PDB file of C-alpha atoms and ligand atoms in Angstrom:
ATOM      1  CA  MET A 816      76.819 120.905 135.142  1.00 97.00           C
ATOM      2  CA  ARG A 817      77.169 124.601 133.262  1.00 98.00           C
ATOM      3  CA  PHE A 818      80.200 126.909 134.016  1.00 98.00           C
ATOM      4  CA  ASP A 819      80.367 130.496 132.692  1.00 98.00           C
ATOM      5  CA  VAL A 820      83.713 132.083 133.200  1.00 98.00           C
ATOM      6  CA  LEU A 821      83.943 135.804 133.196  1.00 98.00           C
ATOM      7  CA  THR A 822      87.546 137.149 132.418  1.00 98.00           C
ATOM      8  CA  LEU A 823      89.703 139.327 130.779  1.00 97.00           C
ATOM      9  CA  PHE A 824      91.764 136.624 129.471  1.00 97.00           C
ATOM     10  CA  PRO A 825      89.691 133.932 127.957  1.00 98.00           C
ATOM     11  CA  GLU A 826      92.427 132.593 125.696  1.00 97.00           C
ATOM     12  CA  MET A 827      93.877 131.292 128.942  1.00 97.00           C
ATOM     13  CA  PHE A 828      91.344 128.290 128.816  1.00 96.00           C
ATOM     14  CA  PRO A 829      91.168 126.051 126.032  1.00 93.00           C
ATOM     15  CA  GLY A 830      94.431 124.406 126.327  1.00 94.00           C
ATOM     16  CA  TYR A 831      93.092 123.454 129.633  1.00 93.00           C
ATOM     17  CA  LEU A 832      89.726 122.559 128.569  1.00 92.00           C
ATOM     18  CA  GLY A 833      91.053 120.511 125.528  1.00 92.00           C
ATOM     19  CA  GLN A 834      92.499 117.912 127.808  1.00 90.00           C
ATOM     20  CA  SER A 835      91.971 114.601 129.916  1.00 88.00           C
ATOM     21  CA  LEU A 836      89.094 114.283 131.766  1.00 91.00           C
ATOM     22  CA  LEU A 837      87.503 117.552 131.133  1.00 92.00           C
ATOM     23  CA  LYS A 838      87.484 117.328 127.470  1.00 94.00           C
ATOM     24  CA  LEU A 839      85.787 114.048 127.511  1.00 94.00           C
ATOM     25  CA  ALA A 840      82.895 115.563 130.101  1.00 95.00           C
ATOM     26  CA  ILE A 841      82.309 118.355 127.793  1.00 95.00           C
ATOM     27  CA  GLU A 842      82.349 116.033 124.535  1.00 95.00           C
ATOM     28  CA  ARG A 843      79.957 113.753 126.281  1.00 95.00           C
ATOM     29  CA  GLY A 844      78.092 116.650 127.156  1.00 96.00           C
ATOM     30  CA  LEU A 845      78.022 116.258 130.709  1.00 96.00           C
ATOM     31  CA  VAL A 846      80.048 119.670 131.439  1.00 97.00           C
ATOM     32  CA  ASP A 847      79.536 122.865 129.540  1.00 97.00           C
ATOM     33  CA  VAL A 848      81.911 125.734 129.667  1.00 97.00           C
ATOM     34  CA  ARG A 849      81.354 129.036 128.118  1.00 98.00           C
ATOM     35  CA  LEU A 850      83.835 131.679 128.327  1.00 98.00           C
ATOM     36  CA  HIS A 851      83.232 135.380 128.132  1.00 98.00           C
ATOM     37  CA  ASN A 852      85.166 138.220 128.022  1.00 98.00           C
ATOM     38  CA  ILE A 853      84.513 141.072 130.306  1.00 98.00           C
ATOM     39  CA  ARG A 854      85.847 143.972 127.802  1.00 98.00           C
ATOM     40  CA  ASP A 855      83.327 142.927 125.598  1.00 98.00           C
ATOM     41  CA  TRP A 856      80.914 144.678 127.892  1.00 97.00           C
ATOM     42  CA  ALA A 857      83.254 147.706 128.481  1.00 97.00           C
ATOM     43  CA  GLN A 858      82.051 151.426 127.048  1.00 94.00           C
ATOM     44  CA  GLY A 859      84.003 153.870 124.884  1.00 92.00           C
ATOM     45  CA  PRO A 860      86.422 153.444 121.978  1.00 93.00           C
ATOM     46  CA  HIS A 861      89.456 151.690 124.106  1.00 94.00           C
ATOM     47  CA  ARG A 862      87.023 149.366 125.939  1.00 96.00           C
ATOM     48  CA  CYS A 863      88.825 150.073 129.154  1.00 97.00           C
ATOM     49  CA  VAL A 864      88.246 147.935 132.039  1.00 97.00           C
ATOM     50  CA  ASP A 865      90.385 149.265 134.629  1.00 97.00           C
ATOM     51  CA  ASP A 866      91.345 152.278 136.216  1.00 96.00           C
ATOM     52  CA  ARG A 867      93.544 153.974 138.875  1.00 97.00           C
ATOM     53  CA  PRO A 868      92.422 153.875 142.746  1.00 96.00           C
ATOM     54  CA  PHE A 869      90.630 156.707 144.207  1.00 97.00           C
ATOM     55  CA  GLY A 870      92.940 157.778 147.067  1.00 97.00           C
ATOM     56  CA  GLY A 871      95.608 156.855 145.303  1.00 97.00           C
ATOM     57  CA  GLY A 872      98.277 154.101 145.546  1.00 95.00           C
ATOM     58  CA  PRO A 873      99.897 151.230 143.192  1.00 93.00           C
ATOM     59  CA  GLY A 874      98.094 149.334 140.337  1.00 94.00           C
ATOM     60  CA  MET A 875      94.866 149.579 138.549  1.00 96.00           C
ATOM     61  CA  VAL A 876      91.378 148.537 139.648  1.00 97.00           C
ATOM     62  CA  LEU A 877      88.871 146.908 137.553  1.00 97.00           C
ATOM     63  CA  LYS A 878      85.672 149.159 137.056  1.00 97.00           C
ATOM     64  CA  VAL A 879      82.430 148.489 138.386  1.00 98.00           C
ATOM     65  CA  GLU A 880      80.208 149.053 135.291  1.00 98.00           C
ATOM     66  CA  PRO A 881      81.803 146.481 132.579  1.00 98.00           C
ATOM     67  CA  VAL A 882      81.777 143.734 135.589  1.00 98.00           C
ATOM     68  CA  VAL A 883      78.280 144.199 136.300  1.00 98.00           C
ATOM     69  CA  ALA A 884      77.008 144.450 132.776  1.00 98.00           C
ATOM     70  CA  CYS A 885      79.032 141.036 131.788  1.00 98.00           C
ATOM     71  CA  VAL A 886      77.592 139.603 135.171  1.00 98.00           C
ATOM     72  CA  GLU A 887      74.017 140.697 134.542  1.00 98.00           C
ATOM     73  CA  ALA A 888      73.881 139.670 131.082  1.00 98.00           C
ATOM     74  CA  VAL A 889      75.436 136.543 131.022  1.00 98.00           C
ATOM     75  CA  ARG A 890      73.081 135.612 134.029  1.00 98.00           C
ATOM     76  CA  ARG A 891      70.157 136.174 131.521  1.00 98.00           C
ATOM     77  CA  GLN A 892      71.573 133.351 129.151  1.00 98.00           C
ATOM     78  CA  ALA A 893      70.019 130.710 130.790  1.00 97.00           C
ATOM     79  CA  ASP A 894      66.725 130.390 133.180  1.00 97.00           C
ATOM     80  CA  ASP A 895      68.985 129.307 135.911  1.00 98.00           C
ATOM     81  CA  PRO A 896      70.968 132.587 136.897  1.00 98.00           C
ATOM     82  CA  GLY A 897      73.582 130.451 138.342  1.00 98.00           C
ATOM     83  CA  HIS A 898      75.597 130.829 141.772  1.00 98.00           C
ATOM     84  CA  LEU A 899      78.001 133.618 141.048  1.00 98.00           C
ATOM     85  CA  VAL A 900      81.381 133.152 142.281  1.00 99.00           C
ATOM     86  CA  MET A 901      84.128 135.757 142.747  1.00 98.00           C
ATOM     87  CA  LEU A 902      87.569 133.975 142.955  1.00 98.00           C
ATOM     88  CA  THR A 903      89.975 136.663 145.178  1.00 97.00           C
ATOM     89  CA  PRO A 904      92.419 135.870 147.857  1.00 97.00           C
ATOM     90  CA  GLN A 905      89.929 137.359 150.047  1.00 96.00           C
ATOM     91  CA  GLY A 906      87.177 134.664 149.870  1.00 97.00           C
ATOM     92  CA  ARG A 907      86.643 131.494 152.241  1.00 98.00           C
ATOM     93  CA  ARG A 908      89.139 128.814 151.501  1.00 98.00           C
ATOM     94  CA  LEU A 909      88.324 126.191 148.700  1.00 98.00           C
ATOM     95  CA  THR A 910      87.829 123.174 151.045  1.00 96.00           C
ATOM     96  CA  GLN A 911      86.389 119.489 149.955  1.00 95.00           C
ATOM     97  CA  ALA A 912      83.202 120.823 151.661  1.00 96.00           C
ATOM     98  CA  VAL A 913      82.917 124.327 149.634  1.00 98.00           C
ATOM     99  CA  VAL A 914      83.693 121.862 146.467  1.00 97.00           C
ATOM    100  CA  GLU A 915      80.924 119.663 147.166  1.00 96.00           C
ATOM    101  CA  GLU A 916      78.589 122.726 148.002  1.00 98.00           C
ATOM    102  CA  LEU A 917      79.612 124.512 144.576  1.00 98.00           C
ATOM    103  CA  GLY A 918      78.991 120.705 142.670  1.00 97.00           C
ATOM    104  CA  GLY A 919      75.688 120.522 143.868  1.00 97.00           C
ATOM    105  CA  LYS A 920      74.704 123.730 141.931  1.00 98.00           C
ATOM    106  CA  PRO A 921      73.458 123.202 138.089  1.00 98.00           C
ATOM    107  CA  ARG A 922      75.484 126.384 137.000  1.00 98.00           C
ATOM    108  CA  LEU A 923      78.539 128.601 138.562  1.00 98.00           C
ATOM    109  CA  ILE A 924      79.442 131.866 137.315  1.00 98.00           C
ATOM    110  CA  LEU A 925      83.109 132.325 137.926  1.00 98.00           C
ATOM    111  CA  LEU A 926      84.355 136.030 138.179  1.00 98.00           C
ATOM    112  CA  CYS A 927      87.999 136.216 137.687  1.00 98.00           C
ATOM    113  CA  GLY A 928      89.447 139.530 138.429  1.00 95.00           C
ATOM    114  CA  ARG A 929      93.533 140.873 137.514  1.00 88.00           C
ATOM    115  CA  TYR A 930      95.281 143.864 138.667  1.00 85.00           C
ATOM    116  CA  GLU A 931      94.630 145.181 142.170  1.00 88.00           C
ATOM    117  CA  GLY A 932      91.220 143.758 142.466  1.00 93.00           C
ATOM    118  CA  PHE A 933      87.539 144.579 141.707  1.00 97.00           C
ATOM    119  CA  ASP A 934      86.155 147.599 142.529  1.00 98.00           C
ATOM    120  CA  GLU A 935      84.286 147.359 145.653  1.00 98.00           C
ATOM    121  CA  ARG A 936      80.816 148.147 144.669  1.00 98.00           C
ATOM    122  CA  VAL A 937      81.131 144.885 142.578  1.00 98.00           C
ATOM    123  CA  ARG A 938      80.666 143.499 145.846  1.00 98.00           C
ATOM    124  CA  GLN A 939      77.855 145.443 146.851  1.00 98.00           C
ATOM    125  CA  ILE A 940      75.615 145.346 144.085  1.00 98.00           C
ATOM    126  CA  LEU A 941      76.506 141.496 143.094  1.00 98.00           C
ATOM    127  CA  LYS A 942      76.757 139.800 146.648  1.00 98.00           C
ATOM    128  CA  PRO A 943      79.002 137.216 144.980  1.00 98.00           C
ATOM    129  CA  ASP A 944      80.033 133.781 147.113  1.00 98.00           C
ATOM    130  CA  GLU A 945      83.673 134.949 147.233  1.00 98.00           C
ATOM    131  CA  ILE A 946      86.249 132.472 147.259  1.00 98.00           C
ATOM    132  CA  SER A 947      90.320 131.784 147.724  1.00 98.00           C
ATOM    133  CA  VAL A 948      92.048 128.715 146.791  1.00 98.00           C
ATOM    134  CA  GLY A 949      94.400 129.641 149.089  1.00 97.00           C
ATOM    135  CA  ASP A 950      96.314 132.151 150.977  1.00 97.00           C
ATOM    136  CA  TYR A 951      98.572 133.392 148.684  1.00 97.00           C
ATOM    137  CA  VAL A 952      97.980 136.128 145.362  1.00 96.00           C
ATOM    138  CA  LEU A 953      97.962 134.763 141.928  1.00 97.00           C
ATOM    139  CA  ASN A 954      98.214 137.024 139.160  1.00 96.00           C
ATOM    140  CA  GLY A 955      94.577 136.776 138.409  1.00 96.00           C
ATOM    141  CA  GLY A 956      91.449 134.492 139.340  1.00 98.00           C
ATOM    142  CA  GLU A 957      91.819 132.624 135.808  1.00 98.00           C
ATOM    143  CA  VAL A 958      93.965 129.802 137.610  1.00 98.00           C
ATOM    144  CA  ALA A 959      91.610 129.827 140.474  1.00 98.00           C
ATOM    145  CA  ALA A 960      88.887 129.199 138.222  1.00 98.00           C
ATOM    146  CA  MET A 961      90.431 126.331 136.778  1.00 97.00           C
ATOM    147  CA  VAL A 962      90.808 125.020 140.119  1.00 98.00           C
ATOM    148  CA  VAL A 963      87.270 125.205 140.959  1.00 98.00           C
ATOM    149  CA  ILE A 964      86.217 123.653 137.648  1.00 97.00           C
ATOM    150  CA  ASP A 965      88.601 120.951 138.300  1.00 96.00           C
ATOM    151  CA  ALA A 966      87.588 120.073 141.577  1.00 96.00           C
ATOM    152  CA  THR A 967      83.853 120.026 140.971  1.00 97.00           C
ATOM    153  CA  ILE A 968      83.513 118.241 137.976  1.00 96.00           C
ATOM    154  CA  ARG A 969      85.133 115.248 139.202  1.00 94.00           C
ATOM    155  CA  LEU A 970      81.625 115.035 141.698  1.00 94.00           C
ATOM    156  CA  VAL A 971      79.444 115.361 138.230  1.00 95.00           C
ATOM    157  CA  PRO A 972      78.012 112.291 137.875  1.00 93.00           C
ATOM    158  CA  GLY A 973      79.349 109.903 134.852  1.00 92.00           C
ATOM    159  CA  VAL A 974      82.707 112.305 134.788  1.00 92.00           C
ATOM    160  CA  LEU A 975      85.122 110.064 136.213  1.00 90.00           C
ATOM    161  CA  GLY A 976      84.879 106.362 135.033  1.00 79.00           C
ATOM    162  CA  ASP A 977      84.499 104.704 138.297  1.00 72.00           C
ATOM    163  CA  GLU A 978      82.416 106.780 140.851  1.00 70.00           C
ATOM    164  CA  GLU A 979      84.147 105.211 143.622  1.00 65.00           C
ATOM    165  CA  SER A 980      87.090 106.798 142.960  1.00 72.00           C
ATOM    166  CA  SER A 981      85.901 110.495 144.098  1.00 76.00           C
ATOM    167  CA  ARG A 982      84.552 108.865 147.024  1.00 75.00           C
ATOM    168  CA  GLN A 983      88.372 107.729 147.856  1.00 73.00           C
ATOM    169  CA  ASP A 984      89.588 111.194 147.225  1.00 80.00           C
ATOM    170  CA  SER A 985      91.718 112.770 150.038  1.00 76.00           C
ATOM    171  CA  PHE A 986      89.254 114.891 151.951  1.00 83.00           C
ATOM    172  CA  ALA A 987      85.910 113.047 150.727  1.00 78.00           C
ATOM    173  CA  GLY A 988      83.540 111.379 153.084  1.00 74.00           C
ATOM    174  CA  GLU A 989      83.092 111.322 156.757  1.00 73.00           C
ATOM    175  CA  GLY A 990      86.291 112.542 158.706  1.00 77.00           C
ATOM    176  CA  ARG A 991      87.975 114.094 155.433  1.00 88.00           C
ATOM    177  CA  LEU A 992      90.860 112.120 155.583  1.00 93.00           C
ATOM    178  CA  LEU A 993      93.926 111.851 153.040  1.00 94.00           C
ATOM    179  CA  GLU A 994      93.986 109.109 150.834  1.00 91.00           C
ATOM    180  CA  PHE A 995      96.089 106.114 151.654  1.00 93.00           C
ATOM    181  CA  SER A 996      98.952 105.144 149.757  1.00 95.00           C
ATOM    182  CA  GLN A 997      98.799 103.408 146.750  1.00 95.00           C
ATOM    183  CA  TYR A 998     101.364 100.789 144.375  1.00 97.00           C
ATOM    184  CA  THR A 999     101.419  99.334 141.330  1.00 97.00           C
ATOM    185  CA  ARG A1000     104.069  96.910 139.474  1.00 97.00           C
ATOM    186  CA  PRO A1001     106.784  96.292 140.217  1.00 98.00           C
ATOM    187  CA  ARG A1002     106.697  94.646 143.795  1.00 98.00           C
ATOM    188  CA  GLY A1003     110.195  96.098 144.531  1.00 98.00           C
ATOM    189  CA  PHE A1004     112.090  99.036 143.622  1.00 98.00           C
ATOM    190  CA  ARG A1005     115.281  99.694 144.799  1.00 98.00           C
ATOM    191  CA  GLY A1006     114.788  98.402 147.905  1.00 98.00           C
ATOM    192  CA  HIS A1007     111.478  99.364 148.353  1.00 98.00           C
ATOM    193  CA  GLU A1008     108.890  96.737 148.574  1.00 98.00           C
ATOM    194  CA  VAL A1009     105.088  96.895 148.345  1.00 98.00           C
ATOM    195  CA  PRO A1010     103.426  96.092 151.871  1.00 98.00           C
ATOM    196  CA  GLU A1011     102.833  92.553 151.848  1.00 98.00           C
ATOM    197  CA  ILE A1012      99.121  93.027 152.891  1.00 98.00           C
ATOM    198  CA  LEU A1013      98.299  94.580 149.362  1.00 98.00           C
ATOM    199  CA  LEU A1014      99.450  90.794 148.188  1.00 97.00           C
ATOM    200  CA  SER A1015      97.129  88.835 150.476  1.00 97.00           C
ATOM    201  CA  GLY A1016      93.943  88.892 148.564  1.00 97.00           C
ATOM    202  CA  ASP A1017      92.553  89.379 151.990  1.00 98.00           C
ATOM    203  CA  HIS A1018      89.932  92.410 151.106  1.00 98.00           C
ATOM    204  CA  GLN A1019      88.914  92.985 154.539  1.00 98.00           C
ATOM    205  CA  ALA A1020      92.525  93.346 155.867  1.00 98.00           C
ATOM    206  CA  ILE A1021      93.333  95.642 153.134  1.00 98.00           C
ATOM    207  CA  ALA A1022      90.232  97.724 153.889  1.00 96.00           C
ATOM    208  CA  ARG A1023      91.265  97.877 157.504  1.00 97.00           C
ATOM    209  CA  TRP A1024      94.817  98.937 156.413  1.00 97.00           C
ATOM    210  CA  ARG A1025      93.873 101.491 154.200  1.00 95.00           C
ATOM    211  CA  GLU A1026      91.562 102.855 157.068  1.00 94.00           C
ATOM    212  CA  GLN A1027      94.370 102.917 159.446  1.00 96.00           C
ATOM    213  CA  GLU A1028      96.700 104.569 156.767  1.00 96.00           C
ATOM    214  CA  ARG A1029      94.377 107.316 156.327  1.00 93.00           C
ATOM    215  CA  ALA A1030      94.003 108.055 159.752  1.00 94.00           C
ATOM    216  CA  ALA A1031      97.599 108.081 160.716  1.00 95.00           C
ATOM    217  CA  ARG A1032      98.572 110.092 157.248  1.00 95.00           C
ATOM    218  CA  THR A1033      96.006 112.833 158.113  1.00 94.00           C
ATOM    219  CA  ARG A1034      97.002 112.492 161.958  1.00 94.00           C
ATOM    220  CA  GLU A1035     100.830 112.990 161.049  1.00 95.00           C
ATOM    221  CA  ARG A1036     100.251 115.525 158.279  1.00 96.00           C
ATOM    222  CA  ARG A1037      97.284 117.740 159.082  1.00 92.00           C
ATOM    223  CA  ALA A1038      97.342 117.533 162.946  1.00 89.00           C
ATOM    224  CA  GLY A1039      95.045 120.435 164.582  1.00 80.00           C
ATOM    225  CA  GLU A1040      93.693 121.656 160.934  1.00 81.00           C
ATOM    226  CA  SER A1041      90.283 122.921 161.097  1.00 58.00           C
ATOM    227  CA  ASP A1042      88.713 121.414 157.919  1.00 58.00           C
ATOM    228  CA  ILE A1043      90.053 118.237 158.346  1.00 58.00           C
ATOM    229  CA  ALA A1044      88.402 115.575 161.151  1.00 51.00           C
ATOM    230  CA  GLU A1045      89.666 116.857 164.187  1.00 50.00           C
ATOM    231  CA  ASP A1046      91.593 114.563 166.643  1.00 46.00           C
ATOM    232  CA  GLU A1047      88.408 112.808 167.440  1.00 46.00           C
ATOM    233  CA  THR A1048      87.531 111.506 164.371  1.00 49.00           C
ATOM    234  CA  VAL A1049      91.254 110.670 163.135  1.00 50.00           C
ATOM    235  CA  SER A1050      92.506 109.072 166.487  1.00 48.00           C
ATOM    236  CA  ARG A1051      89.365 106.978 166.993  1.00 47.00           C
ATOM    237  CA  ARG A1052      89.532 105.954 163.361  1.00 47.00           C
ATOM    238  CA  GLY A1053      93.302 105.057 164.016  1.00 43.00           C
ATOM    239  CA  HIS A1054      92.338 103.022 166.730  1.00 44.00           C
ATOM    240  CA  ALA A1055      89.580 101.183 165.814  1.00 40.00           C
ATOM    241  CA  ALA A1056      91.700 100.112 162.587  1.00 38.00           C
ATOM    242  CA  GLN A1057      94.622  98.371 164.830  1.00 38.00           C
ATOM    243  CA  PRO A1058      94.628  94.876 164.867  1.00 34.00           C
TER     244      PRO A1058
HETATM  245  N1  ADE B1206      92.916 135.581 142.693  1.00 72.07           N
HETATM  246  C1  ADE B1206      93.849 136.018 143.195  1.00 72.07           C
HETATM  247  N2  ADE B1206      94.735 135.101 144.195  1.00 72.07           N
HETATM  248  C2  ADE B1206      93.534 134.416 144.194  1.00 72.07           C
HETATM  249  C3  ADE B1206      93.581 133.412 145.054  1.00 72.07           C
HETATM  250  N3  ADE B1206      94.544 132.982 146.231  1.00 72.07           N
HETATM  251  N4  ADE B1206      92.663 132.748 145.135  1.00 72.07           N
HETATM  252  C4  ADE B1206      91.330 132.840 144.209  1.00 72.07           C
HETATM  253  N5  ADE B1206      91.479 133.872 143.289  1.00 72.07           N
HETATM  254  C5  ADE B1206      92.570 134.747 143.533  1.00 72.07           C
END
């Protein structure tokens, strides 16, 4: 899977790209991340990328010309023009379902904003898929782009050592339930014991207990939220798993 990140701060990425799963995925050729500085497409001696808003108001607005020029040039760098994502708090909220949708694309072009936002004509001309990582305002789209990369590469075959682990993630699969609780050694710590059932060796019983945990946790922590399985699935599963 290929990612092209369009940003005014490409230096923010190498630390993140050079670590852990992502580093391995890049080394193994499963994921390709290319960074592009929007400023390289700005005109004039100062390569100015932002300007004051028409109509007044605080802050600066990202200019339409360098952004459109950068996106169009980067799209042409491969046969597949890619799926253009604009990171903005005004976008549709990123959920695991949206991650799955984005993870199915072979090439994502991630457009990161800064300042007060993009000139509206960027949207009118490029018609990006606008994505928000949550209802709060970040200083720019870079961290949001890292979130999109981080979540989608988990779905790229071969990136996780064990394919089962992304299927077991919270929100994965039918019902979009939270994950069950996990324990490792020691069996007891400060009076908190590992649930007996996990030591029983009875795999069917363990699977049932985990299903029940997922349903109960989701009910407790995400009741009434629209992206997560609505009461019907959660409570049906909860009941089905009762002994
Ligand atoms: N840029 C600033 N805030 C953002 C958010 N919440 N999601 C995506 N991009 C952003």
